Amino acid sequence: MPTYKLRGIDVDFPFEAYDCQLVYMEKVIDALQKRCNALLESPTGTGKTLCLLCATLAWRKSLGGFSTGSSQRKSEFHGSQSDVGPSESQSSNHPTIVYTSRTHSQLRQVVQELRRSNYRPKMVVLGSREQLCIHEDVSLLRGKAQTNACRFLCRKRQKRSCTHFSRVADYMKSNPHIGDEPVDIEDLVNIGRKYGPCPYYVARELHKTVDILFAPYNYLIDREYRGSLNFEWHNSILIFDEAHNLESICADAASFDLSSGLLTACISEAKHCVDLAVGRREESNDKSGNPDNFAILRALLLKLQKRIDEVPIESKELGFTKPGPYIYELLADLNITHETASKLIEIIEDATVLLEEDKKHDAKGNGCRLEIIGNILKSIYRDKGNGHADSYRVHVQETEANATEVFKGKSSRILSWWCFNPGIAMQEFSERGVGSIILTSGTLSPLDSFAQEFKLDFPIQLENPHVISSNQIWAGVVPLGPSGRPFNSSFRFRDSPEYKQELGNAIVNFARIVPDGLLVFFPSYYLLDQCISCWKNMGNTNSSTIWERICKFKKPVIEPRQSSLFPMAIEDYMTKLKDTSTSGAVFFAVCRGKVSEGLDFADHAGRAVVITGMPFATRTDPKVRLKREYLDLQAQSPREGCKVMTDADISRMIKLLSGEEWYNQQASRAVNQSVGRVIRHRHDYGAIIFCDERFAQSSRQSQISVWIQPHIKCYSKFGDAVFTLTRFFRDGGSRTPAKPELADQKTLDLSPSSTKPVPDEIKTAQALDESYTEKLSVLSTSMDLPHSKHKLSSLLDVKSSNNSSHLRDIPPANLSCFTPCMDLKKLKRSSDPMSKEKKLLITGRGKMQYQNHDVIGLTGHLPSDKQQSKEQQLCSMKKRKALLIEHDKSSNVNASDAQRSVPRDLPFTDDGDAEVDAKFLNHKKNDVRGSAEQLGAEETRGSAFLIQIQGLRACEISFFV
């Protein structure tokens, strides 16, 4: 296992590190040493999680040993508070690391990465009772009902008690080593079932003593969860992995929506509490619940419902909007203030307990609705003052009323209190003296909005390149369809039949070319439904529909709107991928949907992703409109206060995000998240296809992830894109590098202060400083070949792959075979789009062998792409074809070496034929240079035939599909 010295810290890494991995770890250590925040993007497949763990734990280890062993325990578990405070603990001298991610499944992967490392800190993963409870009755409950049942059984002096809870103290005392080795949620549950202690309370007790704590986001973002954590916050390190949606998560956690239906249910529950309390007093003289309090609660809710219904709404589209502090004015009419809110919250908590104890109440269902009202009040009155309300907006809007409300003559309304400053959740961390906050993900770009939205300073930022080579990715903007119509999914064009037809014909081509899995992302569910409906009906008596033609090549799966149906859709997709009757499957999905979030479509599961448009949010949506207005107001306010400042002073101010900039960046981030579903590791390869003319704009491309930008090419003709895409997948097998093996123990000192001689090849690695982002374009280019002799990776003895194509065992999407008809010299397509050197090549006659008359195939296996040009030959089909191929003067090679050719793949049109939009140039004697020995009789026959076809403008090739 090699050891790298980064900024004076020895970092053990289980593999030979790539340059981008060293850069990433150096940035992490830099942030921790300077106690500042960092914003780090590194593509999926670059080992981001392993790098983050190794760098963070190496820095932590440099401060002192980990808290492993019984001597480091803060306290012993006796079911009560310990006399030993956090400040008296031996391990409290060192900062605690809190590593969070979105879901427990992602945390499970993080723990697996920790097992691969050389570090063994004291650790634990926090989970809910729903995941950790092993009590035979309580484990069947959910939500607040489960929490209250657990607390009731864990109280002292109860006739009924939880035996698992009572065993925690003895188990923790006799097993102080728990957490010294990486343990996951499943491991804690297995311990509980085998030895008896409650896994939930084992984790809760263990988290007080750990070096690194793993938990979902809500343990830090939610105030109630955050208050339950018991560790030293001062100088602690907070890590948010998969943080691309952290803005919206923080804002949503601080907001609420109270609908008429929910309020009606709460009123009903309050009345039921009155009846229960009265009944208990009459039957058993139980005075634990005061019916008068529940009656007051019901009356307040009825008054709130009436107050919301009285709000004047002049425009249903605009609704009723007021500044955030208006919520206090609204509730003050109900006599709800900071002083009375706490008492009302206590009444609500008593009501929830009473309802859950009632046998008639559905404790296994959605839980108590009154609990939501309690959480709303806690959110509004969380501070003594009202300062945080300035970041909110109060909004009341009318919605579709249900049948009952219509019958009663009532309207359905929603009272919303929306937070537009996600930094509110982060402000408390700064107040608690947190050392560093690290936000990281594979798709953070564009980074501008993160720093400005959270109102935090992120002095260390990184947009890392990928570890893949340039021949492992095809990225192109396809602005035009097969018929030359532009792709534009904006509101103005998206509903036209011509757009849907053109997009459908393009996807037919991509389904034919791309092997295995194809992902197609739409901007919205509306456009997805509209296009598929159109494709199923668009056709004529002489040809099949677009949908039928797609299904010939790939079996389709459509992302469902309902979350409950999504697992079945994924299973269906994976099943269809294995079906050998077609060349794979196609998954039609939506940006910001389930498919675009956190799913791994590695290798054959996702060979290409098609983005059909920019996923802009609806401008007229009230939340989007108010967010834009809020940001514009924030950006305008500093300028109004800077009238006495000089231009130089104003230019030095941080540029605030405008509403329009936020609007565009949110769409770009959704695109980046969808694109990130493919090319999931350093040995993977795939294509990224942007089917919207707006992606050709430099302003749009600048917001695409940095590692993709150098590879993006714009194609003026659909046929050019199809041709290069076909060639990309034909060359697929020889492009993947070999896996770096576990390295021997050795140390590479990459610190600037090192006095050891450093080889010339790794001097560039010493410049891993703040200037990295300015030199990113240079680094991105150098990363195209990860194992180049000029790169650091070569010093680590990482072998390059010389294996033959593994695609030879997988039939391509357009598998077929044909008879070669004539040998031509090697051809090389010029990379210079302005080159005027062209060669007009005419094929002879020949016969094609078809398989079921469904697909047109490409034969043979191309030579290694290390060669300077590919051996090609052209063959005729049922009609004569003329191809205009850009010709490189330097590509003349002996004709005897040419054994294979790549027929240019042409786009399908609606009637199944292919069209070529090509102009024939006048034949010049100097168009082809070479000796007579090189060209031979083939050139003579070609020149003679050229004379016969002068004046032709285009030709066609028939595809039988």
Short mmCIF file of N, CA and C in Angstrom, two decimals, residues 857-927:
data_model
loop_
_atom_site.label_atom_id
_atom_site.label_comp_id
_atom_site.label_asym_id
_atom_site.label_seq_id
_atom_site.Cartn_x
_atom_site.Cartn_y
_atom_site.Cartn_z
N GLY A 857 -25.44 -4.22 -40.54
CA GLY A 857 -24.35 -4.52 -39.63
C GLY A 857 -23.02 -3.96 -40.04
N LEU A 858 -22.12 -4.00 -39.12
CA LEU A 858 -20.73 -3.62 -39.32
C LEU A 858 -19.89 -4.86 -39.01
N THR A 859 -18.96 -5.18 -39.88
CA THR A 859 -18.28 -6.46 -39.76
C THR A 859 -16.91 -6.31 -39.17
N GLY A 860 -16.44 -7.46 -38.70
CA GLY A 860 -15.05 -7.56 -38.28
C GLY A 860 -14.75 -6.79 -37.02
N HIS A 861 -13.52 -6.87 -36.60
CA HIS A 861 -13.04 -6.15 -35.43
C HIS A 861 -11.95 -5.20 -35.88
N LEU A 862 -12.10 -3.97 -35.51
CA LEU A 862 -11.12 -2.98 -35.93
C LEU A 862 -9.78 -3.25 -35.27
N PRO A 863 -8.69 -2.86 -35.93
CA PRO A 863 -7.39 -2.98 -35.28
C PRO A 863 -7.32 -2.06 -34.10
N SER A 864 -6.26 -2.19 -33.32
CA SER A 864 -6.06 -1.35 -32.15
C SER A 864 -6.03 0.10 -32.56
N ASP A 865 -6.65 0.96 -31.68
CA ASP A 865 -6.69 2.37 -32.04
C ASP A 865 -5.35 3.06 -31.82
N LYS A 866 -4.30 2.28 -31.51
CA LYS A 866 -2.97 2.88 -31.44
C LYS A 866 -2.44 3.18 -32.84
N GLN A 867 -2.99 2.49 -33.83
CA GLN A 867 -2.57 2.76 -35.20
C GLN A 867 -2.98 4.16 -35.60
N GLN A 868 -2.24 4.73 -36.54
CA GLN A 868 -2.51 6.11 -36.94
C GLN A 868 -3.78 6.23 -37.74
N SER A 869 -4.21 5.21 -38.47
CA SER A 869 -5.46 5.24 -39.24
C SER A 869 -6.03 3.85 -39.28
N LYS A 870 -7.32 3.75 -39.61
CA LYS A 870 -8.01 2.46 -39.59
C LYS A 870 -8.15 1.94 -41.00
N GLU A 871 -8.01 0.63 -41.10
CA GLU A 871 -8.16 0.00 -42.40
C GLU A 871 -9.64 -0.07 -42.72
N GLN A 872 -9.97 0.44 -43.88
CA GLN A 872 -11.38 0.57 -44.23
C GLN A 872 -11.61 0.08 -45.65
N GLN A 873 -12.82 -0.27 -45.91
CA GLN A 873 -13.25 -0.57 -47.28
C GLN A 873 -14.73 -0.27 -47.39
N LEU A 874 -15.14 0.08 -48.60
CA LEU A 874 -16.52 0.44 -48.84
C LEU A 874 -17.18 -0.63 -49.70
N CYS A 875 -18.40 -0.94 -49.36
CA CYS A 875 -19.12 -1.96 -50.11
C CYS A 875 -20.47 -1.44 -50.54
N SER A 876 -20.95 -1.96 -51.66
CA SER A 876 -22.24 -1.50 -52.16
C SER A 876 -23.36 -2.25 -51.47
N MET A 877 -24.53 -1.62 -51.46
CA MET A 877 -25.72 -2.27 -50.96
C MET A 877 -26.64 -2.47 -52.15
N LYS A 878 -27.94 -2.26 -52.00
CA LYS A 878 -28.83 -2.52 -53.12
C LYS A 878 -28.78 -1.40 -54.15
N LYS A 879 -28.35 -0.23 -53.71
CA LYS A 879 -28.19 0.86 -54.64
C LYS A 879 -26.76 1.34 -54.59
N ARG A 880 -26.34 1.99 -55.68
CA ARG A 880 -25.03 2.60 -55.69
C ARG A 880 -24.99 3.72 -54.67
N LYS A 881 -23.87 3.91 -53.98
CA LYS A 881 -23.77 5.02 -53.04
C LYS A 881 -22.52 5.81 -53.32
N ALA A 882 -22.58 7.07 -53.03
CA ALA A 882 -21.41 7.95 -53.17
C ALA A 882 -21.16 8.58 -51.82
N LEU A 883 -19.96 8.52 -51.36
CA LEU A 883 -19.63 9.04 -50.04
C LEU A 883 -18.58 10.12 -50.18
N LEU A 884 -18.81 11.20 -49.49
CA LEU A 884 -17.83 12.28 -49.46
C LEU A 884 -17.11 12.20 -48.13
N ILE A 885 -15.87 11.83 -48.17
CA ILE A 885 -15.11 11.63 -46.95
C ILE A 885 -13.94 12.60 -46.93
N GLU A 886 -13.82 13.31 -45.83
CA GLU A 886 -12.69 14.21 -45.71
C GLU A 886 -11.40 13.39 -45.73
N HIS A 887 -10.45 13.91 -46.49
CA HIS A 887 -9.25 13.12 -46.72
C HIS A 887 -8.03 13.87 -46.19
N ASP A 888 -7.26 13.18 -45.41
CA ASP A 888 -6.03 13.75 -44.88
C ASP A 888 -4.88 13.41 -45.82
N LYS A 889 -4.13 14.44 -46.20
CA LYS A 889 -3.05 14.22 -47.15
C LYS A 889 -2.02 13.22 -46.63
N SER A 890 -1.88 13.21 -45.31
CA SER A 890 -0.83 12.38 -44.74
C SER A 890 -1.24 10.95 -44.52
N SER A 891 -2.45 10.56 -44.95
CA SER A 891 -2.96 9.24 -44.62
C SER A 891 -2.77 8.22 -45.72
N ASN A 892 -1.96 8.53 -46.73
CA ASN A 892 -1.74 7.58 -47.82
C ASN A 892 -0.94 6.39 -47.32
N VAL A 893 -1.50 5.21 -47.50
CA VAL A 893 -0.85 3.99 -47.05
C VAL A 893 -1.00 2.97 -48.17
N ASN A 894 -0.13 2.02 -48.19
CA ASN A 894 -0.17 1.00 -49.23
C ASN A 894 -1.52 0.30 -49.25
N ALA A 895 -2.07 0.16 -50.46
CA ALA A 895 -3.41 -0.40 -50.58
C ALA A 895 -3.48 -1.84 -50.14
N SER A 896 -2.38 -2.55 -50.17
CA SER A 896 -2.41 -3.96 -49.76
C SER A 896 -2.66 -4.11 -48.27
N ASP A 897 -2.44 -3.02 -47.49
CA ASP A 897 -2.66 -3.09 -46.06
C ASP A 897 -4.13 -2.93 -45.69
N ALA A 898 -4.89 -2.43 -46.63
CA ALA A 898 -6.30 -2.16 -46.31
C ALA A 898 -7.11 -3.43 -46.41
N GLN A 899 -7.71 -3.82 -45.26
CA GLN A 899 -8.48 -5.06 -45.24
C GLN A 899 -9.94 -4.83 -44.91
N ARG A 900 -10.23 -3.71 -44.25
CA ARG A 900 -11.61 -3.48 -43.83
C ARG A 900 -11.98 -2.04 -44.08
N SER A 901 -13.26 -1.77 -44.15
CA SER A 901 -13.73 -0.40 -44.30
C SER A 901 -14.93 -0.17 -43.40
N VAL A 902 -15.17 1.10 -43.09
CA VAL A 902 -16.32 1.46 -42.28
C VAL A 902 -17.31 2.21 -43.14
N PRO A 903 -18.41 1.59 -43.55
CA PRO A 903 -19.40 2.33 -44.32
C PRO A 903 -20.01 3.41 -43.46
N ARG A 904 -20.15 4.56 -44.03
CA ARG A 904 -20.68 5.67 -43.26
C ARG A 904 -22.14 5.39 -42.90
N ASP A 905 -22.44 5.45 -41.58
CA ASP A 905 -23.78 5.15 -41.12
C ASP A 905 -24.66 6.35 -41.34
N LEU A 906 -25.77 6.14 -42.00
CA LEU A 906 -26.61 7.25 -42.39
C LEU A 906 -27.91 7.21 -41.61
N PRO A 907 -28.49 8.39 -41.38
CA PRO A 907 -29.67 8.46 -40.52
C PRO A 907 -30.91 7.85 -41.14
N PHE A 908 -31.73 7.25 -40.27
CA PHE A 908 -33.03 6.77 -40.71
C PHE A 908 -33.98 7.93 -40.86
N THR A 909 -34.78 7.90 -41.91
CA THR A 909 -35.88 8.85 -42.03
C THR A 909 -37.16 8.11 -41.74
N ASP A 910 -38.25 8.82 -41.84
CA ASP A 910 -39.52 8.25 -41.39
C ASP A 910 -39.95 7.06 -42.21
N ASP A 911 -39.52 6.97 -43.49
CA ASP A 911 -39.95 5.85 -44.32
C ASP A 911 -38.95 4.71 -44.31
N GLY A 912 -37.97 4.80 -43.46
CA GLY A 912 -37.03 3.71 -43.32
C GLY A 912 -35.81 3.84 -44.18
N ASP A 913 -35.76 4.79 -45.12
CA ASP A 913 -34.59 4.97 -45.96
C ASP A 913 -33.60 5.91 -45.28
N ALA A 914 -32.40 5.95 -45.85
CA ALA A 914 -31.38 6.84 -45.32
C ALA A 914 -31.10 7.93 -46.32
N GLU A 915 -30.81 9.12 -45.80
CA GLU A 915 -30.53 10.24 -46.67
C GLU A 915 -29.14 10.76 -46.38
N VAL A 916 -28.47 11.22 -47.41
CA VAL A 916 -27.15 11.83 -47.26
C VAL A 916 -27.23 13.26 -47.75
N ASP A 917 -26.89 14.17 -46.86
CA ASP A 917 -26.85 15.57 -47.26
C ASP A 917 -25.42 15.92 -47.55
N ALA A 918 -24.99 15.67 -48.80
CA ALA A 918 -23.59 15.89 -49.16
C ALA A 918 -23.50 16.59 -50.49
N LYS A 919 -22.55 17.47 -50.62
CA LYS A 919 -22.30 18.18 -51.88
C LYS A 919 -21.04 17.63 -52.50
N PHE A 920 -21.11 17.42 -53.80
CA PHE A 920 -19.96 16.86 -54.48
C PHE A 920 -19.07 17.99 -54.99
N LEU A 921 -17.81 17.88 -54.70
CA LEU A 921 -16.83 18.86 -55.16
C LEU A 921 -16.29 18.45 -56.52
N ASN A 922 -15.79 19.44 -57.26
CA ASN A 922 -15.17 19.14 -58.54
C ASN A 922 -13.90 18.33 -58.32
N HIS A 923 -13.75 17.38 -59.19
CA HIS A 923 -12.58 16.51 -59.07
C HIS A 923 -11.33 17.24 -59.57
N LYS A 924 -10.28 17.23 -58.77
CA LYS A 924 -9.02 17.87 -59.12
C LYS A 924 -7.91 16.83 -59.10
N LYS A 925 -6.98 17.08 -59.95
CA LYS A 925 -5.91 16.10 -60.05
C LYS A 925 -5.09 16.00 -58.78
N ASN A 926 -4.99 17.11 -58.06
CA ASN A 926 -4.15 17.07 -56.86
C ASN A 926 -4.92 16.69 -55.60
N ASP A 927 -6.19 16.22 -55.77
CA ASP A 927 -6.94 15.82 -54.58
C ASP A 927 -6.34 14.60 -53.92
#
